[in-house]
Amino acid sequence: MSTRIEKWLDNRYVQNIAVWCFVILIISMSIQAENKLLTAVIVVTFLTIPVYINNLKIIPLFNKKNKLMGVVLFFFNTLVFSVLAVCLIYLETEEFKWQMVYNLFSIMTLALLFSSAIKIAKDSFVRRQEIKDAELKLLKAQLNPHFLFNTLNNLYGLSVVSSNKLPELMLKLSDLLRYSLYDTKEQLVPLEKEIKYIQNYVSLESIRLEDKTDIKLNISQNIPAFHIAPMLLIVFVENAFKHLGVTKNEKSMVFIDIQIRDSELQFSCVNTTTKGYVNMEKGKSGIGLSNAKKRLSLIYPNRHTLKVEDKEEEYSVDLTLKL
């Protein structure tokens, strides 16, 4: 029963109906009319049109950096429906006073400001919940278990032959685990740490693939002291290795390029793939590209561009991020 109630409470239509019913109750208790309830219903019915125009069409303009257009349309919306309300009252009473325009404009402005405040507060709450949900998915899959299993097998193989690479690789794996388990609890981490994580990951993947894959990692020489959402870039790198394919008459390839120019991060990841072999959007491990896109839209709204291309034998991701 509680689950059913929660679903009803989370339903936006139920929420809207409840709010309007509350407004009808308040108006019916505060106005003077022969039929208070009917008058309140008429007033609320009239208000719903400018309110939803404001909430659905005008407020989103402020998030798209069209603030001036938003302000102009807000007052235009207020003025049009204020004048319309005066006309309806005049048709009903055949009385007109300029004071009516001022009063109705003031009431309409207050009503739209109040509805805007509720809309913004609700959107902010939903956005915070979505960020928490995305972070929870990140915590559930901070390190690909298949990658860890293969790495441990390779390290065991190196230990058998007494390879001098083993101590360094053990340190890299230790750094991966430390970053994955502890540093990712923060909302933002130093960019240098995120890039170091990618370097360690690629180094360990190079052991697993040996000479089967041509792996290139190109990173900007000077890494500025910027911060970034944790494990944001590694998703694309992990997918490149996870869905690696072999092209005709050539060995597989992974190319990763990370450059920072004028407070802007330019990330590119290209890998060979077999057409139709897997759905890149729905990997069985890692947090997946779909969640990465969601995190980008939530944490970096209007501050990133992401381009994904799935060609015949090549898969590429290009991300530009304003830090």
PDB file of C-alpha atoms in Angstrom:
ATOM      1  CA  MET A   1       0.000   0.000   0.000  1.00  0.00           C
ATOM      2  CA  SER A   2       2.839   2.404   0.894  1.00  0.00           C
ATOM      3  CA  THR A   3       4.517   1.787  -2.472  1.00  0.00           C
ATOM      4  CA  ARG A   4       1.277   2.590  -4.286  1.00  0.00           C
ATOM      5  CA  ILE A   5       0.883   5.807  -2.283  1.00  0.00           C
ATOM      6  CA  GLU A   6       4.474   6.803  -3.070  1.00  0.00           C
ATOM      7  CA  LYS A   7       3.815   6.310  -6.792  1.00  0.00           C
ATOM      8  CA  TRP A   8       0.749   8.539  -6.541  1.00  0.00           C
ATOM      9  CA  LEU A   9       2.716  11.203  -4.659  1.00  0.00           C
ATOM     10  CA  ASP A  10       5.505  11.096  -7.273  1.00  0.00           C
ATOM     11  CA  ASN A  11       3.020  11.458 -10.136  1.00  0.00           C
ATOM     12  CA  ARG A  12       3.344  15.008 -11.517  1.00  0.00           C
ATOM     13  CA  TYR A  13      -0.313  15.124 -12.606  1.00  0.00           C
ATOM     14  CA  VAL A  14      -1.452  14.290  -9.077  1.00  0.00           C
ATOM     15  CA  GLN A  15       0.941  16.920  -7.703  1.00  0.00           C
ATOM     16  CA  ASN A  16      -0.430  19.588 -10.053  1.00  0.00           C
ATOM     17  CA  ILE A  17      -4.051  18.751  -9.246  1.00  0.00           C
ATOM     18  CA  ALA A  18      -3.308  18.884  -5.510  1.00  0.00           C
ATOM     19  CA  VAL A  19      -1.642  22.315  -5.818  1.00  0.00           C
ATOM     20  CA  TRP A  20      -4.529  23.771  -7.841  1.00  0.00           C
ATOM     21  CA  CYS A  21      -7.088  22.350  -5.396  1.00  0.00           C
ATOM     22  CA  PHE A  22      -5.206  24.051  -2.585  1.00  0.00           C
ATOM     23  CA  VAL A  23      -5.207  27.351  -4.511  1.00  0.00           C
ATOM     24  CA  ILE A  24      -8.971  27.040  -5.131  1.00  0.00           C
ATOM     25  CA  LEU A  25      -9.483  26.518  -1.402  1.00  0.00           C
ATOM     26  CA  ILE A  26      -7.398  29.590  -0.500  1.00  0.00           C
ATOM     27  CA  ILE A  27      -9.165  31.830  -3.043  1.00  0.00           C
ATOM     28  CA  SER A  28     -12.644  30.641  -2.022  1.00  0.00           C
ATOM     29  CA  MET A  29     -11.847  31.522   1.604  1.00  0.00           C
ATOM     30  CA  SER A  30     -10.474  34.996   0.798  1.00  0.00           C
ATOM     31  CA  ILE A  31     -12.878  36.457  -1.813  1.00  0.00           C
ATOM     32  CA  GLN A  32     -16.331  37.978  -1.453  1.00  0.00           C
ATOM     33  CA  ALA A  33     -18.849  36.531  -3.922  1.00  0.00           C
ATOM     34  CA  GLU A  34     -22.256  34.898  -3.931  1.00  0.00           C
ATOM     35  CA  ASN A  35     -20.824  31.542  -5.017  1.00  0.00           C
ATOM     36  CA  LYS A  36     -17.281  31.560  -3.659  1.00  0.00           C
ATOM     37  CA  LEU A  37     -16.340  28.056  -4.828  1.00  0.00           C
ATOM     38  CA  LEU A  38     -17.539  28.590  -8.406  1.00  0.00           C
ATOM     39  CA  THR A  39     -15.764  31.951  -8.595  1.00  0.00           C
ATOM     40  CA  ALA A  40     -12.548  30.389  -7.276  1.00  0.00           C
ATOM     41  CA  VAL A  41     -12.747  27.599  -9.878  1.00  0.00           C
ATOM     42  CA  ILE A  42     -13.218  30.137 -12.691  1.00  0.00           C
ATOM     43  CA  VAL A  43     -10.296  32.263 -11.465  1.00  0.00           C
ATOM     44  CA  VAL A  44      -7.991  29.209 -11.175  1.00  0.00           C
ATOM     45  CA  THR A  45      -9.038  27.895 -14.592  1.00  0.00           C
ATOM     46  CA  PHE A  46      -8.120  31.261 -16.085  1.00  0.00           C
ATOM     47  CA  LEU A  47      -4.779  31.331 -14.220  1.00  0.00           C
ATOM     48  CA  THR A  48      -3.682  27.863 -15.378  1.00  0.00           C
ATOM     49  CA  ILE A  49      -3.069  29.047 -18.965  1.00  0.00           C
ATOM     50  CA  PRO A  50      -0.506  31.839 -18.238  1.00  0.00           C
ATOM     51  CA  VAL A  51       1.045  29.769 -15.442  1.00  0.00           C
ATOM     52  CA  TYR A  52       1.762  26.760 -17.686  1.00  0.00           C
ATOM     53  CA  ILE A  53       2.956  29.007 -20.526  1.00  0.00           C
ATOM     54  CA  ASN A  54       5.360  30.558 -18.036  1.00  0.00           C
ATOM     55  CA  ASN A  55       6.524  27.275 -16.493  1.00  0.00           C
ATOM     56  CA  LEU A  56       6.866  25.220 -19.674  1.00  0.00           C
ATOM     57  CA  LYS A  57       8.026  27.797 -22.223  1.00  0.00           C
ATOM     58  CA  ILE A  58       9.447  30.873 -20.509  1.00  0.00           C
ATOM     59  CA  ILE A  59      11.365  29.593 -17.466  1.00  0.00           C
ATOM     60  CA  PRO A  60      13.473  27.137 -19.579  1.00  0.00           C
ATOM     61  CA  LEU A  61      14.818  30.165 -21.484  1.00  0.00           C
ATOM     62  CA  PHE A  62      16.710  31.263 -18.362  1.00  0.00           C
ATOM     63  CA  ASN A  63      18.568  27.918 -18.324  1.00  0.00           C
ATOM     64  CA  LYS A  64      19.539  28.417 -21.981  1.00  0.00           C
ATOM     65  CA  LYS A  65      21.165  31.791 -21.250  1.00  0.00           C
ATOM     66  CA  ASN A  66      18.286  33.675 -22.936  1.00  0.00           C
ATOM     67  CA  LYS A  67      17.529  35.691 -19.803  1.00  0.00           C
ATOM     68  CA  LEU A  68      16.588  38.905 -21.613  1.00  0.00           C
ATOM     69  CA  MET A  69      14.129  37.050 -23.843  1.00  0.00           C
ATOM     70  CA  GLY A  70      12.759  35.293 -20.767  1.00  0.00           C
ATOM     71  CA  VAL A  71      12.149  38.587 -18.925  1.00  0.00           C
ATOM     72  CA  VAL A  72      10.465  40.144 -21.976  1.00  0.00           C
ATOM     73  CA  LEU A  73       8.179  37.149 -22.514  1.00  0.00           C
ATOM     74  CA  PHE A  74       7.379  36.964 -18.786  1.00  0.00           C
ATOM     75  CA  PHE A  75       6.031  40.538 -18.728  1.00  0.00           C
ATOM     76  CA  PHE A  76       4.346  40.105 -22.112  1.00  0.00           C
ATOM     77  CA  ASN A  77       2.581  36.971 -20.836  1.00  0.00           C
ATOM     78  CA  THR A  78       1.547  38.845 -17.679  1.00  0.00           C
ATOM     79  CA  LEU A  79       0.284  41.876 -19.564  1.00  0.00           C
ATOM     80  CA  VAL A  80      -1.705  39.921 -22.169  1.00  0.00           C
ATOM     81  CA  PHE A  81      -3.633  37.880 -19.617  1.00  0.00           C
ATOM     82  CA  SER A  82      -4.111  40.883 -17.322  1.00  0.00           C
ATOM     83  CA  VAL A  83      -5.727  42.805 -20.196  1.00  0.00           C
ATOM     84  CA  LEU A  84      -7.759  39.726 -21.123  1.00  0.00           C
ATOM     85  CA  ALA A  85      -9.003  39.475 -17.527  1.00  0.00           C
ATOM     86  CA  VAL A  86     -10.027  43.182 -17.614  1.00  0.00           C
ATOM     87  CA  CYS A  87     -11.942  42.570 -20.861  1.00  0.00           C
ATOM     88  CA  LEU A  88     -13.801  39.599 -19.378  1.00  0.00           C
ATOM     89  CA  ILE A  89     -14.730  41.609 -16.283  1.00  0.00           C
ATOM     90  CA  TYR A  90     -15.903  44.506 -18.461  1.00  0.00           C
ATOM     91  CA  LEU A  91     -18.123  42.163 -20.513  1.00  0.00           C
ATOM     92  CA  GLU A  92     -19.638  40.874 -17.292  1.00  0.00           C
ATOM     93  CA  THR A  93     -20.074  44.165 -15.377  1.00  0.00           C
ATOM     94  CA  GLU A  94     -19.826  46.823 -18.128  1.00  0.00           C
ATOM     95  CA  GLU A  95     -17.563  48.823 -15.821  1.00  0.00           C
ATOM     96  CA  PHE A  96     -13.994  49.885 -16.552  1.00  0.00           C
ATOM     97  CA  LYS A  97     -11.370  51.673 -14.475  1.00  0.00           C
ATOM     98  CA  TRP A  98      -7.658  51.975 -15.177  1.00  0.00           C
ATOM     99  CA  GLN A  99      -7.091  50.902 -11.581  1.00  0.00           C
ATOM    100  CA  MET A 100      -8.446  47.493 -12.600  1.00  0.00           C
ATOM    101  CA  VAL A 101      -5.589  47.052 -15.096  1.00  0.00           C
ATOM    102  CA  TYR A 102      -3.008  47.935 -12.445  1.00  0.00           C
ATOM    103  CA  ASN A 103      -4.570  45.650  -9.817  1.00  0.00           C
ATOM    104  CA  LEU A 104      -4.956  42.678 -12.150  1.00  0.00           C
ATOM    105  CA  PHE A 105      -1.435  43.142 -13.533  1.00  0.00           C
ATOM    106  CA  SER A 106      -0.059  43.142  -9.968  1.00  0.00           C
ATOM    107  CA  ILE A 107      -2.063  40.028  -9.038  1.00  0.00           C
ATOM    108  CA  MET A 108      -1.009  38.238 -12.237  1.00  0.00           C
ATOM    109  CA  THR A 109       2.654  39.138 -11.643  1.00  0.00           C
ATOM    110  CA  LEU A 110       2.537  37.790  -8.088  1.00  0.00           C
ATOM    111  CA  ALA A 111       0.797  34.598  -9.261  1.00  0.00           C
ATOM    112  CA  LEU A 112       3.395  33.957 -11.975  1.00  0.00           C
ATOM    113  CA  LEU A 113       6.305  34.753  -9.658  1.00  0.00           C
ATOM    114  CA  PHE A 114       4.892  32.349  -7.077  1.00  0.00           C
ATOM    115  CA  SER A 115       4.431  29.585  -9.664  1.00  0.00           C
ATOM    116  CA  SER A 116       7.940  30.255 -11.004  1.00  0.00           C
ATOM    117  CA  ALA A 117       9.408  29.873  -7.522  1.00  0.00           C
ATOM    118  CA  ILE A 118       7.636  26.515  -7.073  1.00  0.00           C
ATOM    119  CA  LYS A 119       8.781  25.349 -10.519  1.00  0.00           C
ATOM    120  CA  ILE A 120      12.422  26.335  -9.927  1.00  0.00           C
ATOM    121  CA  ALA A 121      12.466  24.739  -6.460  1.00  0.00           C
ATOM    122  CA  LYS A 122      10.962  21.514  -7.803  1.00  0.00           C
ATOM    123  CA  ASP A 123      13.386  21.362 -10.757  1.00  0.00           C
ATOM    124  CA  SER A 124      16.300  21.965  -8.407  1.00  0.00           C
ATOM    125  CA  PHE A 125      15.148  19.151  -6.123  1.00  0.00           C
ATOM    126  CA  VAL A 126      14.647  16.740  -9.045  1.00  0.00           C
ATOM    127  CA  ARG A 127      18.058  17.640 -10.469  1.00  0.00           C
ATOM    128  CA  ARG A 128      19.766  16.953  -7.125  1.00  0.00           C
ATOM    129  CA  GLN A 129      17.993  13.598  -6.921  1.00  0.00           C
ATOM    130  CA  GLU A 130      19.087  12.711 -10.457  1.00  0.00           C
ATOM    131  CA  ILE A 131      22.683  13.615  -9.618  1.00  0.00           C
ATOM    132  CA  LYS A 132      22.528  11.384  -6.535  1.00  0.00           C
ATOM    133  CA  ASP A 133      21.077   8.574  -8.651  1.00  0.00           C
ATOM    134  CA  ALA A 134      23.875   8.959 -11.207  1.00  0.00           C
ATOM    135  CA  GLU A 135      26.478   9.006  -8.431  1.00  0.00           C
ATOM    136  CA  LEU A 136      24.946   5.869  -6.917  1.00  0.00           C
ATOM    137  CA  LYS A 137      25.298   4.047 -10.238  1.00  0.00           C
ATOM    138  CA  LEU A 138      28.882   5.248 -10.368  1.00  0.00           C
ATOM    139  CA  LEU A 139      29.608   3.809  -6.925  1.00  0.00           C
ATOM    140  CA  LYS A 140      28.047   0.477  -7.871  1.00  0.00           C
ATOM    141  CA  ALA A 141      30.459   0.033 -10.762  1.00  0.00           C
ATOM    142  CA  GLN A 142      33.597   1.959  -9.979  1.00  0.00           C
ATOM    143  CA  LEU A 143      35.851  -0.694 -11.429  1.00  0.00           C
ATOM    144  CA  ASN A 144      35.035  -3.263 -14.070  1.00  0.00           C
ATOM    145  CA  PRO A 145      35.300  -6.667 -12.284  1.00  0.00           C
ATOM    146  CA  HIS A 146      36.267  -8.401 -15.536  1.00  0.00           C
ATOM    147  CA  PHE A 147      39.120  -5.945 -15.978  1.00  0.00           C
ATOM    148  CA  LEU A 148      40.274  -6.574 -12.411  1.00  0.00           C
ATOM    149  CA  PHE A 149      40.083 -10.361 -12.896  1.00  0.00           C
ATOM    150  CA  ASN A 150      42.112 -10.254 -16.127  1.00  0.00           C
ATOM    151  CA  THR A 151      44.664  -7.898 -14.574  1.00  0.00           C
ATOM    152  CA  LEU A 152      45.228 -10.190 -11.604  1.00  0.00           C
ATOM    153  CA  ASN A 153      45.686 -13.157 -13.959  1.00  0.00           C
ATOM    154  CA  ASN A 154      48.263 -11.217 -15.957  1.00  0.00           C
ATOM    155  CA  LEU A 155      50.069 -10.127 -12.813  1.00  0.00           C
ATOM    156  CA  TYR A 156      50.174 -13.740 -11.681  1.00  0.00           C
ATOM    157  CA  GLY A 157      51.685 -14.715 -15.037  1.00  0.00           C
ATOM    158  CA  LEU A 158      54.359 -12.060 -14.651  1.00  0.00           C
ATOM    159  CA  SER A 159      55.151 -13.219 -11.121  1.00  0.00           C
ATOM    160  CA  VAL A 160      55.769 -16.762 -12.385  1.00  0.00           C
ATOM    161  CA  VAL A 161      58.452 -15.576 -14.811  1.00  0.00           C
ATOM    162  CA  SER A 162      59.877 -13.122 -12.250  1.00  0.00           C
ATOM    163  CA  SER A 163      59.236 -10.114 -14.431  1.00  0.00           C
ATOM    164  CA  ASN A 164      60.817  -6.828 -13.316  1.00  0.00           C
ATOM    165  CA  LYS A 165      57.627  -5.060 -14.454  1.00  0.00           C
ATOM    166  CA  LEU A 166      55.606  -6.601 -11.634  1.00  0.00           C
ATOM    167  CA  PRO A 167      56.312  -4.091  -8.783  1.00  0.00           C
ATOM    168  CA  GLU A 168      55.446  -1.084 -10.962  1.00  0.00           C
ATOM    169  CA  LEU A 169      52.261  -2.722 -12.250  1.00  0.00           C
ATOM    170  CA  MET A 170      51.192  -3.658  -8.723  1.00  0.00           C
ATOM    171  CA  LEU A 171      51.539   0.011  -7.760  1.00  0.00           C
ATOM    172  CA  LYS A 172      49.414   1.033 -10.740  1.00  0.00           C
ATOM    173  CA  LEU A 173      46.687  -1.401  -9.731  1.00  0.00           C
ATOM    174  CA  SER A 174      46.887  -0.137  -6.162  1.00  0.00           C
ATOM    175  CA  ASP A 175      46.457   3.460  -7.377  1.00  0.00           C
ATOM    176  CA  LEU A 176      43.448   2.403  -9.467  1.00  0.00           C
ATOM    177  CA  LEU A 177      41.747   0.792  -6.494  1.00  0.00           C
ATOM    178  CA  ARG A 178      42.556   3.684  -4.153  1.00  0.00           C
ATOM    179  CA  TYR A 179      41.158   6.268  -6.563  1.00  0.00           C
ATOM    180  CA  SER A 180      38.102   4.154  -7.334  1.00  0.00           C
ATOM    181  CA  LEU A 181      37.214   3.483  -3.705  1.00  0.00           C
ATOM    182  CA  TYR A 182      38.112   6.750  -1.970  1.00  0.00           C
ATOM    183  CA  ASP A 183      38.629   9.739  -4.268  1.00  0.00           C
ATOM    184  CA  THR A 184      35.381   9.220  -6.181  1.00  0.00           C
ATOM    185  CA  LYS A 185      33.366  10.031  -3.064  1.00  0.00           C
ATOM    186  CA  GLU A 186      34.005  13.713  -3.787  1.00  0.00           C
ATOM    187  CA  GLN A 187      31.800  15.636  -6.222  1.00  0.00           C
ATOM    188  CA  LEU A 188      34.869  16.991  -8.010  1.00  0.00           C
ATOM    189  CA  VAL A 189      38.441  15.700  -8.131  1.00  0.00           C
ATOM    190  CA  PRO A 190      41.662  17.231  -9.487  1.00  0.00           C
ATOM    191  CA  LEU A 191      41.926  16.752 -13.244  1.00  0.00           C
ATOM    192  CA  GLU A 192      45.459  15.466 -12.742  1.00  0.00           C
ATOM    193  CA  LYS A 193      44.136  12.527 -10.685  1.00  0.00           C
ATOM    194  CA  GLU A 194      41.515  11.635 -13.287  1.00  0.00           C
ATOM    195  CA  ILE A 195      44.163  11.608 -16.018  1.00  0.00           C
ATOM    196  CA  LYS A 196      46.549   9.574 -13.845  1.00  0.00           C
ATOM    197  CA  TYR A 197      43.756   7.029 -13.389  1.00  0.00           C
ATOM    198  CA  ILE A 198      43.388   6.749 -17.171  1.00  0.00           C
ATOM    199  CA  GLN A 199      47.149   6.319 -17.573  1.00  0.00           C
ATOM    200  CA  ASN A 200      47.227   3.468 -15.030  1.00  0.00           C
ATOM    201  CA  TYR A 201      44.178   1.838 -16.614  1.00  0.00           C
ATOM    202  CA  VAL A 202      45.716   1.954 -20.099  1.00  0.00           C
ATOM    203  CA  SER A 203      49.016   0.578 -18.785  1.00  0.00           C
ATOM    204  CA  LEU A 204      47.283  -2.457 -17.303  1.00  0.00           C
ATOM    205  CA  GLU A 205      45.187  -2.996 -20.428  1.00  0.00           C
ATOM    206  CA  SER A 206      48.415  -2.949 -22.448  1.00  0.00           C
ATOM    207  CA  ILE A 207      49.627  -5.969 -20.474  1.00  0.00           C
ATOM    208  CA  ARG A 208      46.441  -7.882 -21.159  1.00  0.00           C
ATOM    209  CA  LEU A 209      46.439  -7.146 -24.881  1.00  0.00           C
ATOM    210  CA  GLU A 210      50.227  -7.329 -25.331  1.00  0.00           C
ATOM    211  CA  ASP A 211      51.046  -6.984 -29.057  1.00  0.00           C
ATOM    212  CA  LYS A 212      47.498  -7.646 -30.246  1.00  0.00           C
ATOM    213  CA  THR A 213      46.448  -3.992 -30.086  1.00  0.00           C
ATOM    214  CA  ASP A 214      48.062  -0.726 -31.083  1.00  0.00           C
ATOM    215  CA  ILE A 215      47.456   1.561 -28.069  1.00  0.00           C
ATOM    216  CA  LYS A 216      48.294   5.268 -28.113  1.00  0.00           C
ATOM    217  CA  LEU A 217      47.690   7.698 -25.254  1.00  0.00           C
ATOM    218  CA  ASN A 218      48.406  11.348 -26.002  1.00  0.00           C
ATOM    219  CA  ILE A 219      48.058  13.790 -23.089  1.00  0.00           C
ATOM    220  CA  SER A 220      48.705  17.517 -22.860  1.00  0.00           C
ATOM    221  CA  GLN A 221      52.078  18.153 -21.222  1.00  0.00           C
ATOM    222  CA  ASN A 222      50.895  20.790 -18.763  1.00  0.00           C
ATOM    223  CA  ILE A 223      47.854  19.799 -16.700  1.00  0.00           C
ATOM    224  CA  PRO A 224      46.341  22.908 -15.022  1.00  0.00           C
ATOM    225  CA  ALA A 225      44.835  22.806 -11.533  1.00  0.00           C
ATOM    226  CA  PHE A 226      41.272  22.268 -12.701  1.00  0.00           C
ATOM    227  CA  HIS A 227      38.691  19.933 -11.165  1.00  0.00           C
ATOM    228  CA  ILE A 228      36.379  17.481 -12.880  1.00  0.00           C
ATOM    229  CA  ALA A 229      33.592  15.039 -11.967  1.00  0.00           C
ATOM    230  CA  PRO A 230      35.256  11.737 -10.956  1.00  0.00           C
ATOM    231  CA  MET A 231      35.457   8.846 -13.423  1.00  0.00           C
ATOM    232  CA  LEU A 232      33.820  10.883 -16.158  1.00  0.00           C
ATOM    233  CA  LEU A 233      36.398  10.215 -18.878  1.00  0.00           C
ATOM    234  CA  ILE A 234      37.283   6.655 -17.920  1.00  0.00           C
ATOM    235  CA  VAL A 235      33.820   5.481 -19.021  1.00  0.00           C
ATOM    236  CA  PHE A 236      34.671   6.176 -22.646  1.00  0.00           C
ATOM    237  CA  VAL A 237      38.136   4.616 -22.310  1.00  0.00           C
ATOM    238  CA  GLU A 238      36.724   1.504 -20.653  1.00  0.00           C
ATOM    239  CA  ASN A 239      34.140   1.111 -23.421  1.00  0.00           C
ATOM    240  CA  ALA A 240      36.859   1.428 -26.062  1.00  0.00           C
ATOM    241  CA  PHE A 241      38.726  -1.565 -24.626  1.00  0.00           C
ATOM    242  CA  LYS A 242      35.618  -3.508 -23.678  1.00  0.00           C
ATOM    243  CA  HIS A 243      34.150  -3.383 -27.191  1.00  0.00           C
ATOM    244  CA  LEU A 244      37.420  -3.622 -29.059  1.00  0.00           C
ATOM    245  CA  GLY A 245      37.183  -5.273 -32.476  1.00  0.00           C
ATOM    246  CA  VAL A 246      39.620  -6.276 -35.203  1.00  0.00           C
ATOM    247  CA  THR A 247      39.483  -4.686 -38.650  1.00  0.00           C
ATOM    248  CA  LYS A 248      40.210  -6.505 -41.906  1.00  0.00           C
ATOM    249  CA  ASN A 249      43.909  -7.363 -42.317  1.00  0.00           C
ATOM    250  CA  GLU A 250      44.885  -5.116 -39.408  1.00  0.00           C
ATOM    251  CA  LYS A 251      45.279  -5.453 -35.655  1.00  0.00           C
ATOM    252  CA  SER A 252      42.947  -3.621 -33.325  1.00  0.00           C
ATOM    253  CA  MET A 253      43.615  -0.033 -32.275  1.00  0.00           C
ATOM    254  CA  VAL A 254      42.795   2.335 -29.406  1.00  0.00           C
ATOM    255  CA  PHE A 255      43.768   5.992 -29.631  1.00  0.00           C
ATOM    256  CA  ILE A 256      43.134   8.408 -26.735  1.00  0.00           C
ATOM    257  CA  ASP A 257      43.885  12.122 -26.877  1.00  0.00           C
ATOM    258  CA  ILE A 258      43.444  14.579 -23.976  1.00  0.00           C
ATOM    259  CA  GLN A 259      44.222  18.272 -24.444  1.00  0.00           C
ATOM    260  CA  ILE A 260      43.509  21.328 -22.272  1.00  0.00           C
ATOM    261  CA  ARG A 261      43.287  24.686 -24.018  1.00  0.00           C
ATOM    262  CA  ASP A 262      42.012  27.921 -22.455  1.00  0.00           C
ATOM    263  CA  SER A 263      40.021  26.317 -19.615  1.00  0.00           C
ATOM    264  CA  GLU A 264      38.559  23.796 -22.063  1.00  0.00           C
ATOM    265  CA  LEU A 265      39.172  20.067 -22.054  1.00  0.00           C
ATOM    266  CA  GLN A 266      39.181  18.316 -25.411  1.00  0.00           C
ATOM    267  CA  PHE A 267      38.905  14.548 -25.121  1.00  0.00           C
ATOM    268  CA  SER A 268      38.945  12.091 -28.010  1.00  0.00           C
ATOM    269  CA  CYS A 269      38.797   8.300 -27.929  1.00  0.00           C
ATOM    270  CA  VAL A 270      38.810   6.096 -31.035  1.00  0.00           C
ATOM    271  CA  ASN A 271      38.813   2.305 -31.228  1.00  0.00           C
ATOM    272  CA  THR A 272      38.355  -0.324 -33.896  1.00  0.00           C
ATOM    273  CA  THR A 273      35.179  -2.343 -33.554  1.00  0.00           C
ATOM    274  CA  THR A 274      33.198  -5.064 -35.226  1.00  0.00           C
ATOM    275  CA  LYS A 275      29.972  -3.692 -36.685  1.00  0.00           C
ATOM    276  CA  GLY A 276      26.902  -4.983 -34.902  1.00  0.00           C
ATOM    277  CA  TYR A 277      28.935  -6.918 -32.343  1.00  0.00           C
ATOM    278  CA  VAL A 278      27.628  -5.077 -29.269  1.00  0.00           C
ATOM    279  CA  ASN A 279      25.392  -2.208 -28.315  1.00  0.00           C
ATOM    280  CA  MET A 280      27.813   0.462 -27.134  1.00  0.00           C
ATOM    281  CA  GLU A 281      25.082   2.196 -25.137  1.00  0.00           C
ATOM    282  CA  LYS A 282      24.271  -0.842 -23.002  1.00  0.00           C
ATOM    283  CA  GLY A 283      27.441  -2.418 -21.697  1.00  0.00           C
ATOM    284  CA  LYS A 284      27.092  -5.153 -19.079  1.00  0.00           C
ATOM    285  CA  SER A 285      29.869  -3.678 -16.986  1.00  0.00           C
ATOM    286  CA  GLY A 286      30.968  -0.194 -16.088  1.00  0.00           C
ATOM    287  CA  ILE A 287      28.481   2.609 -15.580  1.00  0.00           C
ATOM    288  CA  GLY A 288      27.740   2.747 -19.301  1.00  0.00           C
ATOM    289  CA  LEU A 289      27.655   5.532 -21.845  1.00  0.00           C
ATOM    290  CA  SER A 290      24.021   6.331 -21.124  1.00  0.00           C
ATOM    291  CA  ASN A 291      24.816   7.176 -17.504  1.00  0.00           C
ATOM    292  CA  ALA A 292      27.878   9.160 -18.596  1.00  0.00           C
ATOM    293  CA  LYS A 293      25.667  11.255 -20.870  1.00  0.00           C
ATOM    294  CA  LYS A 294      23.226  11.762 -18.015  1.00  0.00           C
ATOM    295  CA  ARG A 295      26.011  12.891 -15.677  1.00  0.00           C
ATOM    296  CA  LEU A 296      27.286  15.328 -18.303  1.00  0.00           C
ATOM    297  CA  SER A 297      23.838  16.879 -18.762  1.00  0.00           C
ATOM    298  CA  LEU A 298      23.349  17.200 -14.989  1.00  0.00           C
ATOM    299  CA  ILE A 299      26.807  18.371 -13.890  1.00  0.00           C
ATOM    300  CA  TYR A 300      27.831  20.322 -17.001  1.00  0.00           C
ATOM    301  CA  PRO A 301      24.622  21.731 -18.526  1.00  0.00           C
ATOM    302  CA  ASN A 302      25.381  23.993 -21.501  1.00  0.00           C
ATOM    303  CA  ARG A 303      29.099  23.477 -20.808  1.00  0.00           C
ATOM    304  CA  HIS A 304      29.845  20.438 -22.922  1.00  0.00           C
ATOM    305  CA  THR A 305      29.482  18.982 -26.384  1.00  0.00           C
ATOM    306  CA  LEU A 306      29.558  15.239 -26.964  1.00  0.00           C
ATOM    307  CA  LYS A 307      29.820  13.630 -30.379  1.00  0.00           C
ATOM    308  CA  VAL A 308      29.648   9.853 -30.791  1.00  0.00           C
ATOM    309  CA  GLU A 309      30.174   8.186 -34.166  1.00  0.00           C
ATOM    310  CA  ASP A 310      29.667   4.490 -34.887  1.00  0.00           C
ATOM    311  CA  LYS A 311      31.251   3.729 -38.249  1.00  0.00           C
ATOM    312  CA  GLU A 312      31.700   0.428 -40.066  1.00  0.00           C
ATOM    313  CA  GLU A 313      34.918  -0.568 -38.295  1.00  0.00           C
ATOM    314  CA  GLU A 314      35.553   2.349 -35.960  1.00  0.00           C
ATOM    315  CA  TYR A 315      33.888   3.862 -32.924  1.00  0.00           C
ATOM    316  CA  SER A 316      34.801   7.386 -31.815  1.00  0.00           C
ATOM    317  CA  VAL A 317      33.896   9.717 -28.964  1.00  0.00           C
ATOM    318  CA  ASP A 318      34.718  13.440 -28.951  1.00  0.00           C
ATOM    319  CA  LEU A 319      34.004  15.440 -25.814  1.00  0.00           C
ATOM    320  CA  THR A 320      34.598  19.147 -25.243  1.00  0.00           C
ATOM    321  CA  LEU A 321      34.181  20.278 -21.655  1.00  0.00           C
ATOM    322  CA  LYS A 322      34.380  23.767 -20.175  1.00  0.00           C
ATOM    323  CA  LEU A 323      36.175  23.386 -16.854  1.00  0.00           C
TER     324      LEU A 323
END
